[in-house]
């Protein structure tokens, strides 16, 4: 740590001036100019927010700082001296630690092994399991996370995996902690664990870069906020200028106040045809490891939300309905017919499409954007001999992506898309598959403000004739999308809110 707690209390952030300077750094991938030019400086003890639309270049910028990628031009100065951030280990020598946007853990290893990975403690050259455990316990403790150290990472929830990545970053004693969308997919309570942790580390003089689409968090936490648009750092605001309204304007742009397709917010009260209660997806007495006796009907022609705090059973319920976990008891009926799915692929064959909450498991990294969208729908475009008509596949894929406001070269590898655009492409996969039952777990994770609305419009459109279930930790999303919300508490249904009852307060009240 660079400053004692006492010093931090009496000195405002950055009273020594900037210790890190970024001058005109740029990065391209083939013909794509991911980052055209970014300059910024960082002060000790500040939280520096970075905001901007999907694909703006935010992650690219911090990958250059964290040594994950090398800049084409420009320079990075630490304490006045230029440093070539040629690898993550060079960055780590300067205590610049990046927590990346996508989950990056070793699933078959334990929590301890993941925390110390790459910086294992040794005593006289031998690995010290005792020190590794001590360090891990203190990193988890710094976040307020109580997890068994020897647990295997693959057994953790997506939320705990994200928090574990934060613990790993903290374990490196950062001078600059870079958090790329650290609260994506986290409910309010878990997000506050992250924000409290940030407040604690900056009080000790650590500098934090905070990238987020959650503008309320950014407004609350950050001393300065820089905006990236189309690969350029356009401005930096500070202090009282950082209001939610100012941030929204910077993301959406005053010339582009509605989303790209120009549609307006969906208001559930305007739905004219009532949902059909005789068909849809019916869950009865469903029980598993953490859920017990869950029953509800998700009627066709509507959106059913599922929500609850971490550990309330939402993750298990959704993965059970989608065929990714087996129930201990209970039944799932599709339009009245009982089903027993052995896997998500089996569920898909019977018309249930599933977007998992952790997109890293859903993306097929070695495939193109087109292939990732069309992978579960190829039979749609095949002729009688089973040969896929490429032209039909291509035009359908393009039009689906266009409706999701993703206008990219569809032959690019999916990994060339920004996080938010990958997420949209995965929703596109479900649109393409034309399944009758759609289960979306956190569909708008990492998606920017304007595109979030576009995605909601698409989900609403899908729900006109199908059964849609959306698990979400974000009350505003549930309010915008759902015709009913199933609220879970301690593995059981606490309340089912009907269309008229759904509001943010009622949701918060029901799940806590
Ligand atoms: N490996 C790559 N190959 C080709 N293009 C890439 C690659 N990585 C990123 N890009 C492109 O660079 C641009 C910036 O991407 P970046 O991931 O930095 O965006 P972002 O601001 O972090 O967006 P998001 O909010 O969605 O996370 C995008 O157009 C993206 O498609
Ligand atoms: Mg990003």
PDB file of C-alpha atoms and ligand atoms in Angstrom, residues 29-30 32-35 52-61 63 69 101 180-181 211 213 228 359 408 412-413 415-421 424 446 448, ligand 1:
ATOM      1  CA  UNK A  29      -6.927  -5.602 -34.564  1.00  0.00           C
ATOM      2  CA  UNK A  30      -6.548  -6.138 -38.295  1.00  0.00           C
ATOM      3  CA  UNK A  32     -10.635  -2.749 -36.551  1.00  0.00           C
ATOM      4  CA  UNK A  33      -9.465   0.333 -34.693  1.00  0.00           C
ATOM      5  CA  UNK A  34     -10.430  -0.827 -31.203  1.00  0.00           C
ATOM      6  CA  UNK A  35      -8.796   2.187 -29.538  1.00  0.00           C
ATOM      7  CA  UNK A  52     -19.041   4.396 -22.852  1.00  0.00           C
ATOM      8  CA  UNK A  53     -21.262   2.349 -25.155  1.00  0.00           C
ATOM      9  CA  UNK A  54     -20.619  -1.318 -26.026  1.00  0.00           C
ATOM     10  CA  UNK A  55     -17.631  -1.610 -28.328  1.00  0.00           C
ATOM     11  CA  UNK A  56     -16.315   1.864 -27.455  1.00  0.00           C
ATOM     12  CA  UNK A  57     -12.877   0.591 -26.486  1.00  0.00           C
ATOM     13  CA  UNK A  58     -13.036   0.558 -22.664  1.00  0.00           C
ATOM     14  CA  UNK A  59     -11.810  -3.015 -22.209  1.00  0.00           C
ATOM     15  CA  UNK A  60      -9.158  -2.500 -24.872  1.00  0.00           C
ATOM     16  CA  UNK A  61      -7.824   0.519 -22.976  1.00  0.00           C
ATOM     17  CA  UNK A  63      -6.032  -4.425 -21.386  1.00  0.00           C
ATOM     18  CA  UNK A  69      -2.352  -6.482 -24.998  1.00  0.00           C
ATOM     19  CA  UNK A 101     -14.616  -8.345 -17.819  1.00  0.00           C
ATOM     20  CA  UNK A 180     -13.801  -4.056 -15.780  1.00  0.00           C
ATOM     21  CA  UNK A 181     -17.535  -4.322 -15.045  1.00  0.00           C
ATOM     22  CA  UNK A 211     -15.648   0.446 -15.748  1.00  0.00           C
ATOM     23  CA  UNK A 213     -22.693   0.358 -17.325  1.00  0.00           C
ATOM     24  CA  UNK A 228     -14.798   6.592 -24.288  1.00  0.00           C
ATOM     25  CA  UNK A 359     -21.715 -16.016 -21.241  1.00  0.00           C
ATOM     26  CA  UNK A 408     -20.569  -5.963 -37.241  1.00  0.00           C
ATOM     27  CA  UNK A 412     -15.379 -12.067 -37.503  1.00  0.00           C
ATOM     28  CA  UNK A 413     -14.546 -14.493 -34.705  1.00  0.00           C
ATOM     29  CA  UNK A 415     -14.114 -13.165 -29.548  1.00  0.00           C
ATOM     30  CA  UNK A 416     -13.467 -10.033 -31.629  1.00  0.00           C
ATOM     31  CA  UNK A 417     -16.714  -8.563 -30.278  1.00  0.00           C
ATOM     32  CA  UNK A 418     -16.836  -6.469 -27.123  1.00  0.00           C
ATOM     33  CA  UNK A 419     -18.430  -8.109 -24.072  1.00  0.00           C
ATOM     34  CA  UNK A 420     -21.786  -6.394 -24.487  1.00  0.00           C
ATOM     35  CA  UNK A 421     -21.955  -7.242 -28.174  1.00  0.00           C
ATOM     36  CA  UNK A 424     -26.410  -9.540 -27.664  1.00  0.00           C
ATOM     37  CA  UNK A 446     -22.720  -5.884 -19.739  1.00  0.00           C
ATOM     38  CA  UNK A 448     -25.058  -0.607 -22.632  1.00  0.00           C
TER      39      UNK A 448
HETATM   40  N1  LIG B   1      -9.500  -9.462 -30.525  1.00  0.00           N
HETATM   41  C1  LIG B   1     -10.184  -8.586 -31.274  1.00  0.00           C
HETATM   42  N2  LIG B   1     -10.221  -8.662 -32.609  1.00  0.00           N
HETATM   43  C2  LIG B   1     -10.917  -7.785 -33.371  1.00  0.00           C
HETATM   44  N3  LIG B   1     -11.621  -6.760 -32.860  1.00  0.00           N
HETATM   45  C3  LIG B   1     -11.632  -6.608 -31.537  1.00  0.00           C
HETATM   46  C4  LIG B   1     -10.929  -7.516 -30.664  1.00  0.00           C
HETATM   47  N4  LIG B   1     -11.138  -7.116 -29.379  1.00  0.00           N
HETATM   48  C5  LIG B   1     -11.933  -6.036 -29.453  1.00  0.00           C
HETATM   49  N5  LIG B   1     -12.231  -5.736 -30.740  1.00  0.00           N
HETATM   50  C6  LIG B   1     -13.090  -4.625 -31.203  1.00  0.00           C
HETATM   51  O1  LIG B   1     -12.645  -3.442 -30.605  1.00  0.00           O
HETATM   52  C7  LIG B   1     -13.725  -2.590 -30.271  1.00  0.00           C
HETATM   53  C8  LIG B   1     -13.656  -2.212 -28.807  1.00  0.00           C
HETATM   54  O2  LIG B   1     -13.911  -3.364 -27.995  1.00  0.00           O
HETATM   55  P1  LIG B   1     -13.892  -3.317 -26.418  1.00  0.00           P
HETATM   56  O3  LIG B   1     -13.988  -4.714 -25.958  1.00  0.00           O
HETATM   57  O4  LIG B   1     -12.725  -2.529 -25.966  1.00  0.00           O
HETATM   58  O5  LIG B   1     -15.242  -2.518 -26.119  1.00  0.00           O
HETATM   59  P2  LIG B   1     -15.892  -2.104 -24.723  1.00  0.00           P
HETATM   60  O6  LIG B   1     -15.965  -0.621 -24.673  1.00  0.00           O
HETATM   61  O7  LIG B   1     -15.172  -2.777 -23.621  1.00  0.00           O
HETATM   62  O8  LIG B   1     -17.392  -2.664 -24.870  1.00  0.00           O
HETATM   63  P3  LIG B   1     -18.375  -3.427 -23.829  1.00  0.00           P
HETATM   64  O9  LIG B   1     -19.095  -2.354 -23.084  1.00  0.00           O
HETATM   65  O10 LIG B   1     -19.327  -4.171 -24.700  1.00  0.00           O
HETATM   66  O11 LIG B   1     -17.563  -4.317 -22.971  1.00  0.00           O
HETATM   67  C9  LIG B   1     -14.989  -3.355 -30.656  1.00  0.00           C
HETATM   68  O12 LIG B   1     -15.403  -2.916 -31.910  1.00  0.00           O
HETATM   69  C10 LIG B   1     -14.537  -4.789 -30.740  1.00  0.00           C
HETATM   70  O13 LIG B   1     -15.324  -5.501 -31.658  1.00  0.00           O
END
